[in-house]
Every structure is written in C-alpha cells, then in structure tokens.
mmCIF file of C-alpha atoms in Angstrom:
data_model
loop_
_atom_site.group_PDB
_atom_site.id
_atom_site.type_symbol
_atom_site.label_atom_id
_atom_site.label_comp_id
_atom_site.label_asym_id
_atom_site.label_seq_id
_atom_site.Cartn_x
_atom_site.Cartn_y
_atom_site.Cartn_z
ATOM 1 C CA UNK O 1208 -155.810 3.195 74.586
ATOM 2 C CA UNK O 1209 -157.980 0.271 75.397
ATOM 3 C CA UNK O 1210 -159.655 -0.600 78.286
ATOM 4 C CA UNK O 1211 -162.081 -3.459 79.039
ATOM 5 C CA UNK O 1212 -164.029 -2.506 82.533
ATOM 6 C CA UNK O 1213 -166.345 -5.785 83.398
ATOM 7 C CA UNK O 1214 -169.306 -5.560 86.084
ATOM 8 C CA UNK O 1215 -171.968 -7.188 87.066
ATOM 9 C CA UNK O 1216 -170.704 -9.662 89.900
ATOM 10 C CA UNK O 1217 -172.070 -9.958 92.996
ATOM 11 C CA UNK O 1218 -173.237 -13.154 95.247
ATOM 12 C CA UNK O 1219 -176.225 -15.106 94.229
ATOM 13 C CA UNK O 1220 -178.170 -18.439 95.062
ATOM 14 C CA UNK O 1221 -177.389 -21.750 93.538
ATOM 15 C CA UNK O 1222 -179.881 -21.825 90.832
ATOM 16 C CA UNK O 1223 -179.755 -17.755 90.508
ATOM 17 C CA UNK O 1224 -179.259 -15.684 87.012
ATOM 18 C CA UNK O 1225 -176.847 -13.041 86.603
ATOM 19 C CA UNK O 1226 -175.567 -10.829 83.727
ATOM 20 C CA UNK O 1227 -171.909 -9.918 83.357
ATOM 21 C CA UNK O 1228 -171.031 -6.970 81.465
ATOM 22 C CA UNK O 1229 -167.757 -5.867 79.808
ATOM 23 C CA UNK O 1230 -167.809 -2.212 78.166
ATOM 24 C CA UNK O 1231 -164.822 -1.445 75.828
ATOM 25 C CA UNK O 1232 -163.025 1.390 74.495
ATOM 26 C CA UNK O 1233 -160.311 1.957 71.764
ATOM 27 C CA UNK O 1234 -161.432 -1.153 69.982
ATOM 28 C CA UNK O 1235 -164.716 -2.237 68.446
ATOM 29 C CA UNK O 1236 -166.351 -5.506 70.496
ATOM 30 C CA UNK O 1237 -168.161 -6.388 66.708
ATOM 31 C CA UNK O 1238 -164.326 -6.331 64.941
ATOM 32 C CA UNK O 1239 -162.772 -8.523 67.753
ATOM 33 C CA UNK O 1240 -163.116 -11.971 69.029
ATOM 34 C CA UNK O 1241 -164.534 -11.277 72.595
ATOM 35 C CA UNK O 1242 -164.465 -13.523 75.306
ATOM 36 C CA UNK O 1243 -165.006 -14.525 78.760
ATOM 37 C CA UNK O 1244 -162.248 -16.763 80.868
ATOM 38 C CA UNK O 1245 -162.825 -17.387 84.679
ATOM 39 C CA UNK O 1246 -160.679 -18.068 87.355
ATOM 40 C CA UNK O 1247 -161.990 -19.567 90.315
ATOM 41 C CA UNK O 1248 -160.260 -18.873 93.650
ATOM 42 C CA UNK O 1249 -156.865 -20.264 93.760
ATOM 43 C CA UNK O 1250 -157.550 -21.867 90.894
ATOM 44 C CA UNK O 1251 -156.245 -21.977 86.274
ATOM 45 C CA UNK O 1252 -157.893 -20.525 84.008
ATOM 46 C CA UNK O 1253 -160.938 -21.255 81.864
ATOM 47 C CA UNK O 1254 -162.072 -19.911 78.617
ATOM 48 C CA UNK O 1255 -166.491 -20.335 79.290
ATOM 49 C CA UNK O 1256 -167.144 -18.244 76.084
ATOM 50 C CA UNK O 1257 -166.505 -16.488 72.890
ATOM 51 C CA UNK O 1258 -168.543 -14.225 70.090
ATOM 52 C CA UNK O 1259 -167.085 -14.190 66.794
ATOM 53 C CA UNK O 1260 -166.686 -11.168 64.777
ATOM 54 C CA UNK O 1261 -169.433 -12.824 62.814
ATOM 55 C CA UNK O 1262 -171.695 -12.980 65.576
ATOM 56 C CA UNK O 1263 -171.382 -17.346 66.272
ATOM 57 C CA UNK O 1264 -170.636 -17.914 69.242
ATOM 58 C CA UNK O 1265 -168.468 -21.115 71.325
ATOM 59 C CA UNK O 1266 -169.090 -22.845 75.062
ATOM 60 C CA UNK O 1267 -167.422 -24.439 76.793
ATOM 61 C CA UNK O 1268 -168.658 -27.988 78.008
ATOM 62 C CA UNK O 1269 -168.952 -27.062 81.461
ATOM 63 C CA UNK O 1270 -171.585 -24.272 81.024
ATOM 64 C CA UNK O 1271 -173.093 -24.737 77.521
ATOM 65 C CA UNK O 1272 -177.202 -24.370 78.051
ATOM 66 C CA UNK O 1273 -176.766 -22.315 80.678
ATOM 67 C CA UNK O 1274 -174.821 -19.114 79.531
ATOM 68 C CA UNK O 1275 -175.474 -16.763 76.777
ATOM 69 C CA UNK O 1276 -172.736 -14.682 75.245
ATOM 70 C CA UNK O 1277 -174.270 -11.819 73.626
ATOM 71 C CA UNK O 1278 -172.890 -7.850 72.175
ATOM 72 C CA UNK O 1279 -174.193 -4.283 71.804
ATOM 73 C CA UNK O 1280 -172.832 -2.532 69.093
ATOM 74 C CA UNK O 1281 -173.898 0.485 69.891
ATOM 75 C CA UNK O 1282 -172.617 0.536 73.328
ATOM 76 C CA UNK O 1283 -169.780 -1.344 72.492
ATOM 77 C CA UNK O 1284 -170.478 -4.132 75.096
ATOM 78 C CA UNK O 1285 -170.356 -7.664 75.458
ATOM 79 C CA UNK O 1286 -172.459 -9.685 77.583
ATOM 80 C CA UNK O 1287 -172.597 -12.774 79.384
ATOM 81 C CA UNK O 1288 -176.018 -14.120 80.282
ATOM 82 C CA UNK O 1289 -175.385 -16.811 83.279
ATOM 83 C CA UNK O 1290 -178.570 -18.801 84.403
ATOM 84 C CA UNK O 1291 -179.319 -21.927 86.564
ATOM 85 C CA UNK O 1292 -175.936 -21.074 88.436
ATOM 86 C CA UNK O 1293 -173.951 -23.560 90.303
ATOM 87 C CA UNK O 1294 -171.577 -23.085 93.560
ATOM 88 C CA UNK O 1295 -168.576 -24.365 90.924
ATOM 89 C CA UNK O 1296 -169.417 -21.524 88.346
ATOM 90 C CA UNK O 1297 -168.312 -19.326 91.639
ATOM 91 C CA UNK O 1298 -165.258 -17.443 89.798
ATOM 92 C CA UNK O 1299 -163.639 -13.806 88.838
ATOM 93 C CA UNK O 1300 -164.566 -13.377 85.349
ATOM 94 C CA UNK O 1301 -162.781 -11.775 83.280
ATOM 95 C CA UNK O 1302 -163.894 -9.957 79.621
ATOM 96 C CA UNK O 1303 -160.923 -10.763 77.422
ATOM 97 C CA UNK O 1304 -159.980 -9.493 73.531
ATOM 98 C CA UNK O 1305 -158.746 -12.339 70.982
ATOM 99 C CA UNK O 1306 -155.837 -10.890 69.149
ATOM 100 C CA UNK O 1307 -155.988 -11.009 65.847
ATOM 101 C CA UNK O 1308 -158.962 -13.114 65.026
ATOM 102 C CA UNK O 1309 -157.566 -15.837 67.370
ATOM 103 C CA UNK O 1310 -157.795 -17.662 70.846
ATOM 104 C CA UNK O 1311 -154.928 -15.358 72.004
ATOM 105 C CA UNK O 1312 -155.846 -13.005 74.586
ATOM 106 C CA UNK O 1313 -153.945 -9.536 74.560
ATOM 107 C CA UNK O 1314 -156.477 -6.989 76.152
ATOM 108 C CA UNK O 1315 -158.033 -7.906 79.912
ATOM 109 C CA UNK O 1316 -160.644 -6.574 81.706
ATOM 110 C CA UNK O 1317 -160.379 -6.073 85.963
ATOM 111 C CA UNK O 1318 -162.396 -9.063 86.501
ATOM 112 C CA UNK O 1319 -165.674 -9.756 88.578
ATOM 113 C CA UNK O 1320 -166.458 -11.640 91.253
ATOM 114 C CA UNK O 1321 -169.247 -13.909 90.764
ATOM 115 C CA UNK O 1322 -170.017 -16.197 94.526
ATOM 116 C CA UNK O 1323 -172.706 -18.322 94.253
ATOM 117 C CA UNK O 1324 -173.598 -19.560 97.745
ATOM 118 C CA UNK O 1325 -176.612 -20.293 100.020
ATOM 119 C CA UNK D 1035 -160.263 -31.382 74.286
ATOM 120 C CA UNK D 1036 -156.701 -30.689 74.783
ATOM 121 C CA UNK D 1037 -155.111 -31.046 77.796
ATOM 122 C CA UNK D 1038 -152.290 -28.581 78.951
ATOM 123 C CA UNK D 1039 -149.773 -29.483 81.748
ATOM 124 C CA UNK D 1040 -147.214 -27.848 82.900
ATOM 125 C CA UNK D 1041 -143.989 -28.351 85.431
ATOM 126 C CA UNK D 1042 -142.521 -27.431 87.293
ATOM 127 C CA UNK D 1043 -145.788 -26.170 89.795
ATOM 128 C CA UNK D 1044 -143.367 -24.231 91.806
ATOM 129 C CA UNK D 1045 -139.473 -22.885 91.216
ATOM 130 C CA UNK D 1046 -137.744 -21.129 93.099
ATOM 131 C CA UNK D 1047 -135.156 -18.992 92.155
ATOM 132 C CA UNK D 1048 -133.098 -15.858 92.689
ATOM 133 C CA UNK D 1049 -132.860 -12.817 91.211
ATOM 134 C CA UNK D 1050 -130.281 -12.979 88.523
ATOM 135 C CA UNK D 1051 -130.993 -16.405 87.665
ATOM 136 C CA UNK D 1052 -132.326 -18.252 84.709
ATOM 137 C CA UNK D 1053 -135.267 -19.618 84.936
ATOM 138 C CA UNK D 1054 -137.175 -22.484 82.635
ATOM 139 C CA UNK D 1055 -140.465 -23.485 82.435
ATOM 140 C CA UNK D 1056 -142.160 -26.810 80.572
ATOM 141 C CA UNK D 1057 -145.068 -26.680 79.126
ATOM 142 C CA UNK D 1058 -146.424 -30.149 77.390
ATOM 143 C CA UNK D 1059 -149.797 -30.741 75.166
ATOM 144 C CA UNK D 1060 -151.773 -33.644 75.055
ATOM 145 C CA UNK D 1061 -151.843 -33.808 70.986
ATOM 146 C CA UNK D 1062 -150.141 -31.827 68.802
ATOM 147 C CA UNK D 1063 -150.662 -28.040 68.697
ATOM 148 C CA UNK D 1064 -148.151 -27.399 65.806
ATOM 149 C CA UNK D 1065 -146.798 -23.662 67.194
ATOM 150 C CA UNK D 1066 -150.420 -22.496 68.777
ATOM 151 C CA UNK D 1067 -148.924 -21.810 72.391
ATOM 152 C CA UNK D 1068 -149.623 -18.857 74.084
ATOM 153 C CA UNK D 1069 -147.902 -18.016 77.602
ATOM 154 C CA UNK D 1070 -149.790 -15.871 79.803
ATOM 155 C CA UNK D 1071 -147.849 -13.996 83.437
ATOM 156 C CA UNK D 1072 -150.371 -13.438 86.061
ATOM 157 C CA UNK D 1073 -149.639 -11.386 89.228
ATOM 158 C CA UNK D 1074 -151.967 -11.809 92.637
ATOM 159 C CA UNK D 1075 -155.115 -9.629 92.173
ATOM 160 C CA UNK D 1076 -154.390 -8.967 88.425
ATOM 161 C CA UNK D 1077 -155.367 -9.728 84.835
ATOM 162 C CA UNK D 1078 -153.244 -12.399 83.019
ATOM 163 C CA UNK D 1079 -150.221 -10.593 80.943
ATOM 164 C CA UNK D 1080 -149.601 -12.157 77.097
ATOM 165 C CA UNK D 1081 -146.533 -12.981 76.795
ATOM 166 C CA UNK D 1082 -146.175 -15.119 73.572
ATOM 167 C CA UNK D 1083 -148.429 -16.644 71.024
ATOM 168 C CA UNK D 1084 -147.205 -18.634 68.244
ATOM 169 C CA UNK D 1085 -144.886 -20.610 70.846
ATOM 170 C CA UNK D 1086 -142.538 -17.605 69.939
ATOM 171 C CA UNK D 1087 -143.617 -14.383 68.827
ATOM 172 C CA UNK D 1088 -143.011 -12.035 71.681
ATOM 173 C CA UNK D 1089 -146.123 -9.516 72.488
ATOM 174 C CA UNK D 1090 -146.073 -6.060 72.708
ATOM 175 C CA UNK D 1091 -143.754 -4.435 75.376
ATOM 176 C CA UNK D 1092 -142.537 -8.052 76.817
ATOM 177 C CA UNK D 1093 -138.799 -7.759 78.031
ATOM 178 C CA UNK D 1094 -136.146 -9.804 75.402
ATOM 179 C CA UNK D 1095 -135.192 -11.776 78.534
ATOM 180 C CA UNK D 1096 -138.025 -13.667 77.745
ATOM 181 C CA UNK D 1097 -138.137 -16.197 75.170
ATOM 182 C CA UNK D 1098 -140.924 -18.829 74.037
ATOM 183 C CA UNK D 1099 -139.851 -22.057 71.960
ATOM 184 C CA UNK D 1100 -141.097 -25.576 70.976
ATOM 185 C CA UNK D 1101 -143.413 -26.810 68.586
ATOM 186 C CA UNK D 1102 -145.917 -29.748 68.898
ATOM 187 C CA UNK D 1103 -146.822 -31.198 72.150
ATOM 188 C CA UNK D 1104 -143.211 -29.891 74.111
ATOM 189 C CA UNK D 1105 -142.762 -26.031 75.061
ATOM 190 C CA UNK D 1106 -140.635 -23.868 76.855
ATOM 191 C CA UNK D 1107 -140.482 -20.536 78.066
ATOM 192 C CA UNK D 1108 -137.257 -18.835 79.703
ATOM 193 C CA UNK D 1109 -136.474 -16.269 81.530
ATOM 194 C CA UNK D 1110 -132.462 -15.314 80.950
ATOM 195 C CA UNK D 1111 -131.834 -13.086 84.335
ATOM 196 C CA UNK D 1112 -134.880 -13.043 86.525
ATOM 197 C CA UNK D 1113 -135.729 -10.266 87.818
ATOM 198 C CA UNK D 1114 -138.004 -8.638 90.843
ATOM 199 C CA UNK D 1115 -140.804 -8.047 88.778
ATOM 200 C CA UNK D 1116 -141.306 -11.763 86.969
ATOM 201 C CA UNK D 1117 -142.157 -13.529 90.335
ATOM 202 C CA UNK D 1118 -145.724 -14.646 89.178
ATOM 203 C CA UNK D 1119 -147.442 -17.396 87.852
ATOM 204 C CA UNK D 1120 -147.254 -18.647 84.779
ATOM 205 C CA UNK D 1121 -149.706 -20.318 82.716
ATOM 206 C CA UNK D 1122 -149.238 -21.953 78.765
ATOM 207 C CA UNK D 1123 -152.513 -21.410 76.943
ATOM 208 C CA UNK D 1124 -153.466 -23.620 73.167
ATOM 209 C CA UNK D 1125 -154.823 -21.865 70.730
ATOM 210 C CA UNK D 1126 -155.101 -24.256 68.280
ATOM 211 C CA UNK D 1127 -158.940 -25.067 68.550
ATOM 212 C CA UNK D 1128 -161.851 -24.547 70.648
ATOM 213 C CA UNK D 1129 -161.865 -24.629 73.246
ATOM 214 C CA UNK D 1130 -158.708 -22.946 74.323
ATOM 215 C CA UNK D 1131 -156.939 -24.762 77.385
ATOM 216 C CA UNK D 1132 -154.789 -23.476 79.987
ATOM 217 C CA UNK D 1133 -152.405 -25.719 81.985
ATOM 218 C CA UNK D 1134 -152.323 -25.484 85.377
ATOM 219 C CA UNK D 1135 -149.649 -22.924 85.867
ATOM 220 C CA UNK D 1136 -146.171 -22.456 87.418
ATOM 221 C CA UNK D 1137 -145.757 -20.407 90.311
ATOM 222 C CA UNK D 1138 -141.757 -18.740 89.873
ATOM 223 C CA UNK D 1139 -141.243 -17.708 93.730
ATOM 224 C CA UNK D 1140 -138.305 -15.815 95.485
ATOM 225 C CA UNK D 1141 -135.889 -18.025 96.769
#
C-alpha cells in the first residue's frame, strides 16, 4: 500500500524558513515524479514544485528563489525547503506522486498547514 | 502558462441526476486533462488523465471526454458520495494548472 504522510507545518513570521517533509512507503520517492501542490484556504490548487526521477527539479513562478525541493533516498523522503516566506505562501501543502512519469497526481499525502502571520 | 477555467462554479443537483461539468484551456492541451474530486478536509481524488482514461477504482458513472482546449466530465446518476468539488488539472507542460473548480452541491 502507499502512503505519503507530510509534516513540518506550523505558523511562522513573514520572512521565516520552514522545511516540509513528506515520508513515503510502497513506492520509491527516487523512481517517481514527486511533488508539492498547495491549497490555500478556500482557495484551487497549485503545483509550487517537482523532482524528477533524474534528480532536476521545476518551480513554479510564484516561489522560484525561494523554495528548494530536495529527496533522501535512504529515508525515502522528499523535502521542501521554504525560505523568505510570505503571508500568500500561507497554504496546506500537500506531497503528491506523478503517475507514471507525468504531471498526473494519483498518490496524496494528508497535507500541512503552513500560516505565515505576524 | 496555461490557463484552466472551468463552469459551472456551482451546480446543484439531486441525487439521481446527471450531472456535467466544462472544463476549457487557454491553448491547446491535445488529451493532457486530468480531473481531480476533492472532499472538505481531504486530499484531491484522480479521477481521469488523458481527458479519458478512468483511474484506478473510479465508478463507470463517471466519464471524461474532449480533446484540445474543450473538456467535459459527467457524472450519469449522481450519487451521495460525488457532492465535492471538482477541479480539471493540464498536464501537458510545466507547470501544471488547475482551474478553479466546480463545487456539485445537494439540491
């Protein structure tokens, strides 16, 4: 079975770091496309990041410079890396499989809150 | 980047009912559509990729079609457990794009 759990959220000042983590079982992170969407409150959906099964890795506009996606092979964990944090990056993020090799997303993790406020 | 849209933003319906959802790209995507069911609290569902190819375990009342910029996905008979939102997803480039989403509600 697979399972994606992410942590790492929590509430932090504009201007703040944080590092999201997404640990997976039944599937190898370096065999997948793993990726990172966000939904802020209320709001769509937004694809922030991706890490290729070659290790490349994609941004979106909005947060390019300022996040780093990163993996662990041997803990089987992807990463994201969020610095100089803005009140809009204030989302659930969620760790998400690309089936296939592709930008379709068939495996989810629970999601974390990320708040940044004042 | 491509833009997604999607209509309507809410629909209404009863159980039993057929329901149909639009789903429109700014440029072509050839058949790179993805839909997506998200309930409150939860982790989006896959539904379809390839405008058409059903995922695993997704109920043949559902059905994706279209091709290009114009997609659609129906629901035949609606029932308790498909009142969600609904969101189209590219996945033709990077970066991905979801439209805004459809909220199907209880009538």
């Amino acid at each position: 079975e697979v399972k994606l759990v992410d942590s790492g959220g929590g509430l932090v000042q504009p201007g703040g770091s944080l590092r999201l983590s997404c640990a997976a079982s039944g599937l190898t992170v370096s065999s997948n496309y793993m990726s990172w969407v966000r939904q802020a409150p209320g709001k769509g959906l937004e694809c922030v990041s991706i890490i290729y099964t070659g290790g490349s890795t994609s941004y979106a506009d909005s947060v390019r410079g300022r996040f780093t996606i990163s993996r662990d092979n041997s803990k089987n964990t992807v990463y994201l890396q969020m610095n100089s944090l803005r009140a809009e990056d204030t989302a659930v993020y969620f760790c998400a499989r690309g089936l296939g090799s592709d930008w379709v997303f068939d495996y989810w993790g629970q999601g974390t809150l990320v708040t940044v406020s004042s | 980047e491509i833009v997604m849209t999607q209509s309507p933003a809410t629909l209404s319906a009863s159980p039993g009912e057929r329901a149909t959802l639009s789903c429109r790209a700014s440029q072509s995507v050839s058949s790179n559509l993805a839909w997506y069911q998200q309930k409150p609290g939860q982790a989006p569902r896959l539904l379809f990729y390839g405008a058409s190819t059903r995922a695993t375990g997704i109920p043949a009342r559902f059905s994706g079609s279209g091709s290009g910029t114009e997609f659609t996905l129906t629901i035949s008979s609606l029932q308790s457990a498909d009142f969600a939102v609904y969101y189209c997803q590219h996945h033709s480039n990077w970066p991905p794009t979801f439209g805004p989403g459809t909220k199907v509600e209880i009538k």
